[in-house]
XYZ file of C-alpha atoms in Angstrom:
315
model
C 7.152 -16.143 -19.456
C 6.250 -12.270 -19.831
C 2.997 -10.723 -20.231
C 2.730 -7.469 -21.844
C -0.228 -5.190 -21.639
C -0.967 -1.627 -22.261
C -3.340 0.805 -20.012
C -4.572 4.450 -20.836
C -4.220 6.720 -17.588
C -6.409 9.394 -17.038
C -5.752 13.109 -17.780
C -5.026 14.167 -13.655
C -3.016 10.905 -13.403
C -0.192 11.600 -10.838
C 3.013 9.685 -11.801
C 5.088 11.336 -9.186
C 3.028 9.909 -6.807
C 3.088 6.203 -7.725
C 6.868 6.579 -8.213
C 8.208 8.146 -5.023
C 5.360 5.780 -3.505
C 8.143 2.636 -4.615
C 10.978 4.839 -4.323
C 11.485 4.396 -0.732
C 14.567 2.328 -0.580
C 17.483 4.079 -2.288
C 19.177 0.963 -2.690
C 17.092 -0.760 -4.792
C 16.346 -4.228 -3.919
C 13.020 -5.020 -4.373
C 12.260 -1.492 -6.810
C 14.571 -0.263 -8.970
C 14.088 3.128 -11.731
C 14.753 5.147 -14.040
C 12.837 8.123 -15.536
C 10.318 6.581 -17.483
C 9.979 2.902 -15.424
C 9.837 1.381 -12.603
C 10.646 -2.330 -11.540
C 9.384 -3.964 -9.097
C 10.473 -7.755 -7.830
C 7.272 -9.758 -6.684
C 5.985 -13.409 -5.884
C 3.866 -14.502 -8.301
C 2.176 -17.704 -7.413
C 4.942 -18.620 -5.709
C 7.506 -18.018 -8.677
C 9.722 -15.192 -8.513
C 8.559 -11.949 -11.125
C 9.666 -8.811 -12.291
C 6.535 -6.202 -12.505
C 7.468 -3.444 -14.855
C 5.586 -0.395 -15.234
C 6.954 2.184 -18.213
C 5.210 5.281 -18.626
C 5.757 6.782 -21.987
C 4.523 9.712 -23.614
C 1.023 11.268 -22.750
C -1.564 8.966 -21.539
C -0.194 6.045 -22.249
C 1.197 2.935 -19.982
C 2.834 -0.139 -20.562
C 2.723 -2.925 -18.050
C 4.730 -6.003 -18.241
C 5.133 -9.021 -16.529
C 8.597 -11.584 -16.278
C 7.843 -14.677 -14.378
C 10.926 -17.340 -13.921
C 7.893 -19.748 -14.779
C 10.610 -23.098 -15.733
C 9.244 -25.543 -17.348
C 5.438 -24.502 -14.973
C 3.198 -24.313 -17.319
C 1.359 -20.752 -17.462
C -1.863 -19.927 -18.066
C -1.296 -16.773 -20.483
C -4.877 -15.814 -20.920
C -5.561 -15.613 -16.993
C -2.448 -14.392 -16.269
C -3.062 -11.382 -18.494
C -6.069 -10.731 -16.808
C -4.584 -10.801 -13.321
C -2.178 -8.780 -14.309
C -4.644 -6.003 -15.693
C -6.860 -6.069 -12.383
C -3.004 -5.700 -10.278
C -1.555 -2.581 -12.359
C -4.980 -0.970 -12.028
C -5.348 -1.735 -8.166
C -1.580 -0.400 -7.820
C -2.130 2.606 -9.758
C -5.548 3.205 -7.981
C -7.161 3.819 -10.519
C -10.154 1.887 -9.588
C -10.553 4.573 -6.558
C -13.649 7.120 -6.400
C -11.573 9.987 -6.372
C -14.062 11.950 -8.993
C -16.532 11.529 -6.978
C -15.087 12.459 -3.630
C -13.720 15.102 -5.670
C -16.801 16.581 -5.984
C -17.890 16.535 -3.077
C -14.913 18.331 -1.390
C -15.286 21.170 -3.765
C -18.824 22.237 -1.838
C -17.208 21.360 1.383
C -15.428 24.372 3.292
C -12.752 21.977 5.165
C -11.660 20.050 2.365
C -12.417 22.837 -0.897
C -8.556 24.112 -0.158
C -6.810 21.507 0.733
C -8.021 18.827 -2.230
C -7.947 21.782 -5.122
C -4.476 21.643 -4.673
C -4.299 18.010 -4.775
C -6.259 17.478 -7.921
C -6.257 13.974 -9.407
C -4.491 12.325 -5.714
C -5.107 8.476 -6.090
C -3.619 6.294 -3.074
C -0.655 3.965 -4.615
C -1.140 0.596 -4.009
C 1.161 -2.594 -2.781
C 1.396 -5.292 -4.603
C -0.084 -7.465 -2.219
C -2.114 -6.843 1.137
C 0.806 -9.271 2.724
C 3.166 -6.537 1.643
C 0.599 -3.623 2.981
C 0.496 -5.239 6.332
C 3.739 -6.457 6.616
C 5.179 -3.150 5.785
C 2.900 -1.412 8.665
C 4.166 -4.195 11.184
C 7.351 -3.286 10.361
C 7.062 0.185 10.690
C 5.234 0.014 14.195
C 6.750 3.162 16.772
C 9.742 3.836 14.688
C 11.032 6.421 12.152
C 10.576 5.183 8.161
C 14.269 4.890 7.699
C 14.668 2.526 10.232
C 11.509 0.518 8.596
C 13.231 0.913 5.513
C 16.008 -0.956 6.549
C 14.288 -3.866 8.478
C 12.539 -4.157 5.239
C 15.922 -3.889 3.645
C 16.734 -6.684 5.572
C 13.762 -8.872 5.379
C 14.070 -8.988 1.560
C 17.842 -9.809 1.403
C 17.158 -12.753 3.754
C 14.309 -14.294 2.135
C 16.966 -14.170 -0.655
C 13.758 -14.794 -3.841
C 16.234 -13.463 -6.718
C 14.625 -12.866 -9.891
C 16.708 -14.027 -12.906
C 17.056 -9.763 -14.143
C 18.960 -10.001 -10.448
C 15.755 -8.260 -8.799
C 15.245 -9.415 -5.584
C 11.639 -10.289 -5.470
C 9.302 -8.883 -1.859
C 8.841 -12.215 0.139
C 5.465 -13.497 0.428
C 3.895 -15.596 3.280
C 5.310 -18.862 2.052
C 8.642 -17.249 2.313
C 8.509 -15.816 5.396
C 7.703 -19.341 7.127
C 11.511 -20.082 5.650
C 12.681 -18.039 8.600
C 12.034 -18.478 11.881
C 12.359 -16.308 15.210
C 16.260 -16.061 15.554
C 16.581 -15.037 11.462
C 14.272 -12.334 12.208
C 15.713 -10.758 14.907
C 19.319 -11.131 13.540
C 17.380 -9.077 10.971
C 16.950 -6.807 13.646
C 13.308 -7.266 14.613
C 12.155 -7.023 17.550
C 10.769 -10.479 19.356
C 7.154 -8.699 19.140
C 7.351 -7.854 15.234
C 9.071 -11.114 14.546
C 6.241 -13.508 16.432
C 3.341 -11.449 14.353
C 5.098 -11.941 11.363
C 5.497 -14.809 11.572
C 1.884 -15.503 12.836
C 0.585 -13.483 10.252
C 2.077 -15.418 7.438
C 1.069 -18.775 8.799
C -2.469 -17.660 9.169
C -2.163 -16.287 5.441
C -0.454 -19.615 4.117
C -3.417 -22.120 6.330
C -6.121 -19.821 4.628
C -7.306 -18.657 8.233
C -6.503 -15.484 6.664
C -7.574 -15.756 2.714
C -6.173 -12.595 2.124
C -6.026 -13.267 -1.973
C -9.165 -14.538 -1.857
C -10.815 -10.746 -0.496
C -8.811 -8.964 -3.015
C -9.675 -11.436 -6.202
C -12.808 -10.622 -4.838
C -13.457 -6.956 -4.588
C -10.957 -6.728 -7.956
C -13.583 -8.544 -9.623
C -16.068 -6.070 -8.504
C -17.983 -7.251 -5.264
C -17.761 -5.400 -2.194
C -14.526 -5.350 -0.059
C -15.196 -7.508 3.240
C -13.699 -4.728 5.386
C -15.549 -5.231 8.459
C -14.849 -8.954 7.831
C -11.183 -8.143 7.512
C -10.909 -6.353 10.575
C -12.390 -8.278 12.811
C -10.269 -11.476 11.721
C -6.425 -9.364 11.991
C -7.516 -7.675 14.903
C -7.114 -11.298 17.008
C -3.993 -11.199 15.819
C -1.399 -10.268 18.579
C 0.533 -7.490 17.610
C -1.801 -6.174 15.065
C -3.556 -3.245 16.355
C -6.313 -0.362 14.685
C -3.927 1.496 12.862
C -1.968 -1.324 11.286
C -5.317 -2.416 10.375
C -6.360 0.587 8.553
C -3.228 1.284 7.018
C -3.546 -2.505 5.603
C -6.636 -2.180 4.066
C -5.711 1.648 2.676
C -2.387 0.413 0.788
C -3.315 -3.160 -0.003
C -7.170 -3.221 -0.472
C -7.323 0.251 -2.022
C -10.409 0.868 1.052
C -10.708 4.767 1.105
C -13.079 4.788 4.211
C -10.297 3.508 7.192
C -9.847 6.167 9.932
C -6.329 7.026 10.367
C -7.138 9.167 12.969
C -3.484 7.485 15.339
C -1.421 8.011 12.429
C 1.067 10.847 13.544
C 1.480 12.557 10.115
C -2.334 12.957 9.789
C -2.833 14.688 13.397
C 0.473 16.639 12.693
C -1.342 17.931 9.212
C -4.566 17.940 10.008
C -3.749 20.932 12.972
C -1.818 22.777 10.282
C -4.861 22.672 8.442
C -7.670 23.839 11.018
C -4.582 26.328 12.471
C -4.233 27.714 8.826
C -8.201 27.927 8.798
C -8.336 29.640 12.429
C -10.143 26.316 13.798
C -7.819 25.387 16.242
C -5.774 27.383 18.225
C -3.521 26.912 21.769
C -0.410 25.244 21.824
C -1.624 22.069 22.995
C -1.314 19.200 20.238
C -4.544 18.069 18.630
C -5.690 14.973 19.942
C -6.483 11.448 18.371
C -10.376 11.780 19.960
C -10.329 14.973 18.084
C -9.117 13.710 15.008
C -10.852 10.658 14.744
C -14.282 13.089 14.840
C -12.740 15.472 12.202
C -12.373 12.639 10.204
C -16.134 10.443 10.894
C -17.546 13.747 9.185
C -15.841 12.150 5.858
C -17.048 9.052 5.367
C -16.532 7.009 3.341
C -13.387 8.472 2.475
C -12.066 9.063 5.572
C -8.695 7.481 4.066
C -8.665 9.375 1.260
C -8.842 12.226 3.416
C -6.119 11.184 5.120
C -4.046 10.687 2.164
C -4.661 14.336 1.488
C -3.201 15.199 4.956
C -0.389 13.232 4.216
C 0.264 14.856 0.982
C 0.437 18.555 2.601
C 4.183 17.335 3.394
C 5.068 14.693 1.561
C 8.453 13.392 3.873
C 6.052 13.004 6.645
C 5.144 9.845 5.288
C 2.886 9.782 2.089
C-alpha cells in the first residue's frame, strides 16, 4: 500500500542538512539518493516500508509511503496521518527554532555563531529505537567504525523491502539475534547485552517508547524527565546516550551535550575566536556543561549549532 502526501517547507528550510543527516552510509542500505530524493527503508508496524522524501522545486515536498502490507489490511486514513506527524518530526519542523532564533540575536555568545546558521533545524530518526540504538552503537569509537556496525546490524536483521531496500531493524527484530550474531557483527559483549536489553524492554512495553512520541507528536508535553530516568537503569546506557536519544529521536532541544567531544572541541573554538578562553589546556566537560545551563531550554539546539561549525565532526 503507498501513501502519498505533500508538505510546504518553510522559506530557511535547510535540505542539505536533512540529506547529509541520512547520507552517512555510502553504501546505501538502509538510505539510498539521488538529487532531488531520498529513500529510506523502515519498520512500519512491523511490515517492512520504503519512506520517500522528494523535494522538488521551491517550497514544496512530497512524502510517500510503500508498505509490503500483503493481504494486512491498512488503515489508509490513519496511516496518512502518521505519516504527516513522522515527515514533520524528521524534518524538524515542529522545532522552536524562530523563537530561539530570536533570542540568540540579543545574545552576545550565540548572535555570531547562529546568524550564520540561519534556519538550522535538528534532523530527526525515524524512530527513537533508531536514535538510541545508533548512539549505543557509536559509544567511544570513530563514526566510520559506527557506520559499519550499523552496516552490519542492518544486513543481519536481513528486513528487505520489496524496491530491494533494506529496511532499519526495529526492536522486534533485534530479539531475532541473539549475543553470538551480534558480536560476529562485531559488537562488543557490552553493546550487544544493551541492545539487546534495550529492545526487550521496548518490545514488553517497560519502555513505551512509541507511546512518548505518539504522544508529544500529538501535541502534549515530551516526558523527558520521565524518559531519562527509565533508560538511565539501563546498563550500558549512560547521560550522553541519553541526551543524544532524546535530541535525534524525540526532537527535545533542551538535552545538555555538554560530554559530547565535537561540542567541547567547537565550543573552545568559539570562546577562543571570542577571546573567552585562552591557555592550551582543553576546555573541560564541568565547563561546558555551565556554558551550556545558560541556554536553556535549548541547550541541544545549541549544541547542534556547535556541531554545525564543522560539519565532519559529527553533525
Amino acid at each position: 500500500m503507498k501513501t502519498v502526501l505533500r508538505i510546504t517547507l518553510p522559506d530557511n528550510f535547510r535540505r542539505a542538512d536533512f540529506l547529509s543527516f541520512h547520507q552517512r552510509d555510502t553504501q546505501m542500505l538502509a538510505e539510498r539518493w539521488d538529487e532531488k530524493n531520498l529513500f529510506k527503508g523502515i519498520m512500519w508496524d512491523s511490515l517492512p516500508a520504503c519512506l520517500q522524501f522528494s523535494f522538488g522545486t521551491g517550497k514544496q515536498l512530497q512524502v510517500s509511503l510503500d508498505i509490503d502490507s500483503g493481504r494486512k489490511k491498512i488503515d489508509e486514513e490513519k496511516t496518512k496521518l502518521r505519516l504527516r506527524q513522522l515527515a514533520r518530526h524528521m524534518l524538524g519542523l515542529n522545532q522552536s527554532t524562530s523563537e530561539f532564533e530570536a533570542f540568540a540575536a540579543n545574545n552576545a555568545d550565540l548572535q555570531n555563531l547562529v546568524i550564520n546558521q540561519s534556519g538550522l533545524r535538528v534532523p530527526q530518526s525515524a524512530s527513537p529505537f533508531e536514535a538510541l540504538s545508533w548512539a549505543i552503537t557509536g559509544q567511544q569509537i570513530s563514526l566510520g567504525a559506527a557506520i559499519s556496525l550499523r552496516r552490519k546490524l542492518i544486513q543481519r536483521a536481513g528486513m528487505l523491502h520489496s524496491s530491494g531496500i533494506i529496511c532499519y531493524p526495529g526492536p522486534e527484530q533485534i530479539l531475532t539475534l541473539n549475543h553470538t550474531v551480534l558480536r560476529e557483527c562485531s559488537f562488543s559483549q557490552t553493546k550487544a547485552t544493551t541492545l539487546l536489553n534495550l529492545a526487550q524492554l521496548i518490545q514488553t512495553n517497560e519502555l513505551p517508547m512509541q507511546h512518548w512520541l505518539d504522544n508529544y507528536l500529538t501535541g502534549q508535553a515530551l516526558a523527558a524527565e520521565d524518559i531519562y530516568n527509565q533508560l538511565i537503569k539501563v546498563r550500558g546506557i549512560g547521560p550522553w546516550t541519553i541526551h543524544y536519544a532524546l535530541l535525534r529521536g524525540f526532537g527535545w532541544l533542551d538535552g545538555s551535550l555538554h560530554g559530547d567531544v565535537a561540542v567541547r572541541r567547537n565550543l573552545q573554538r568559539l570562546l577562543t575566536a571570542q577571546k573567552k578562553f585562552t591557555g592550551d589546556q582543553k576546555i573541560s566537560e564541568q565547563q561546558t556543561q555551565e556554558w551550556l545551563a545558560g541556554f536553556s531550554p535549548w541547550r541541544a539546539l545549541v549544541a547542534a549549532h556547535l556541531w554545525a561549525m564543522q560539519k565532519s565532526d559529527g553533525y
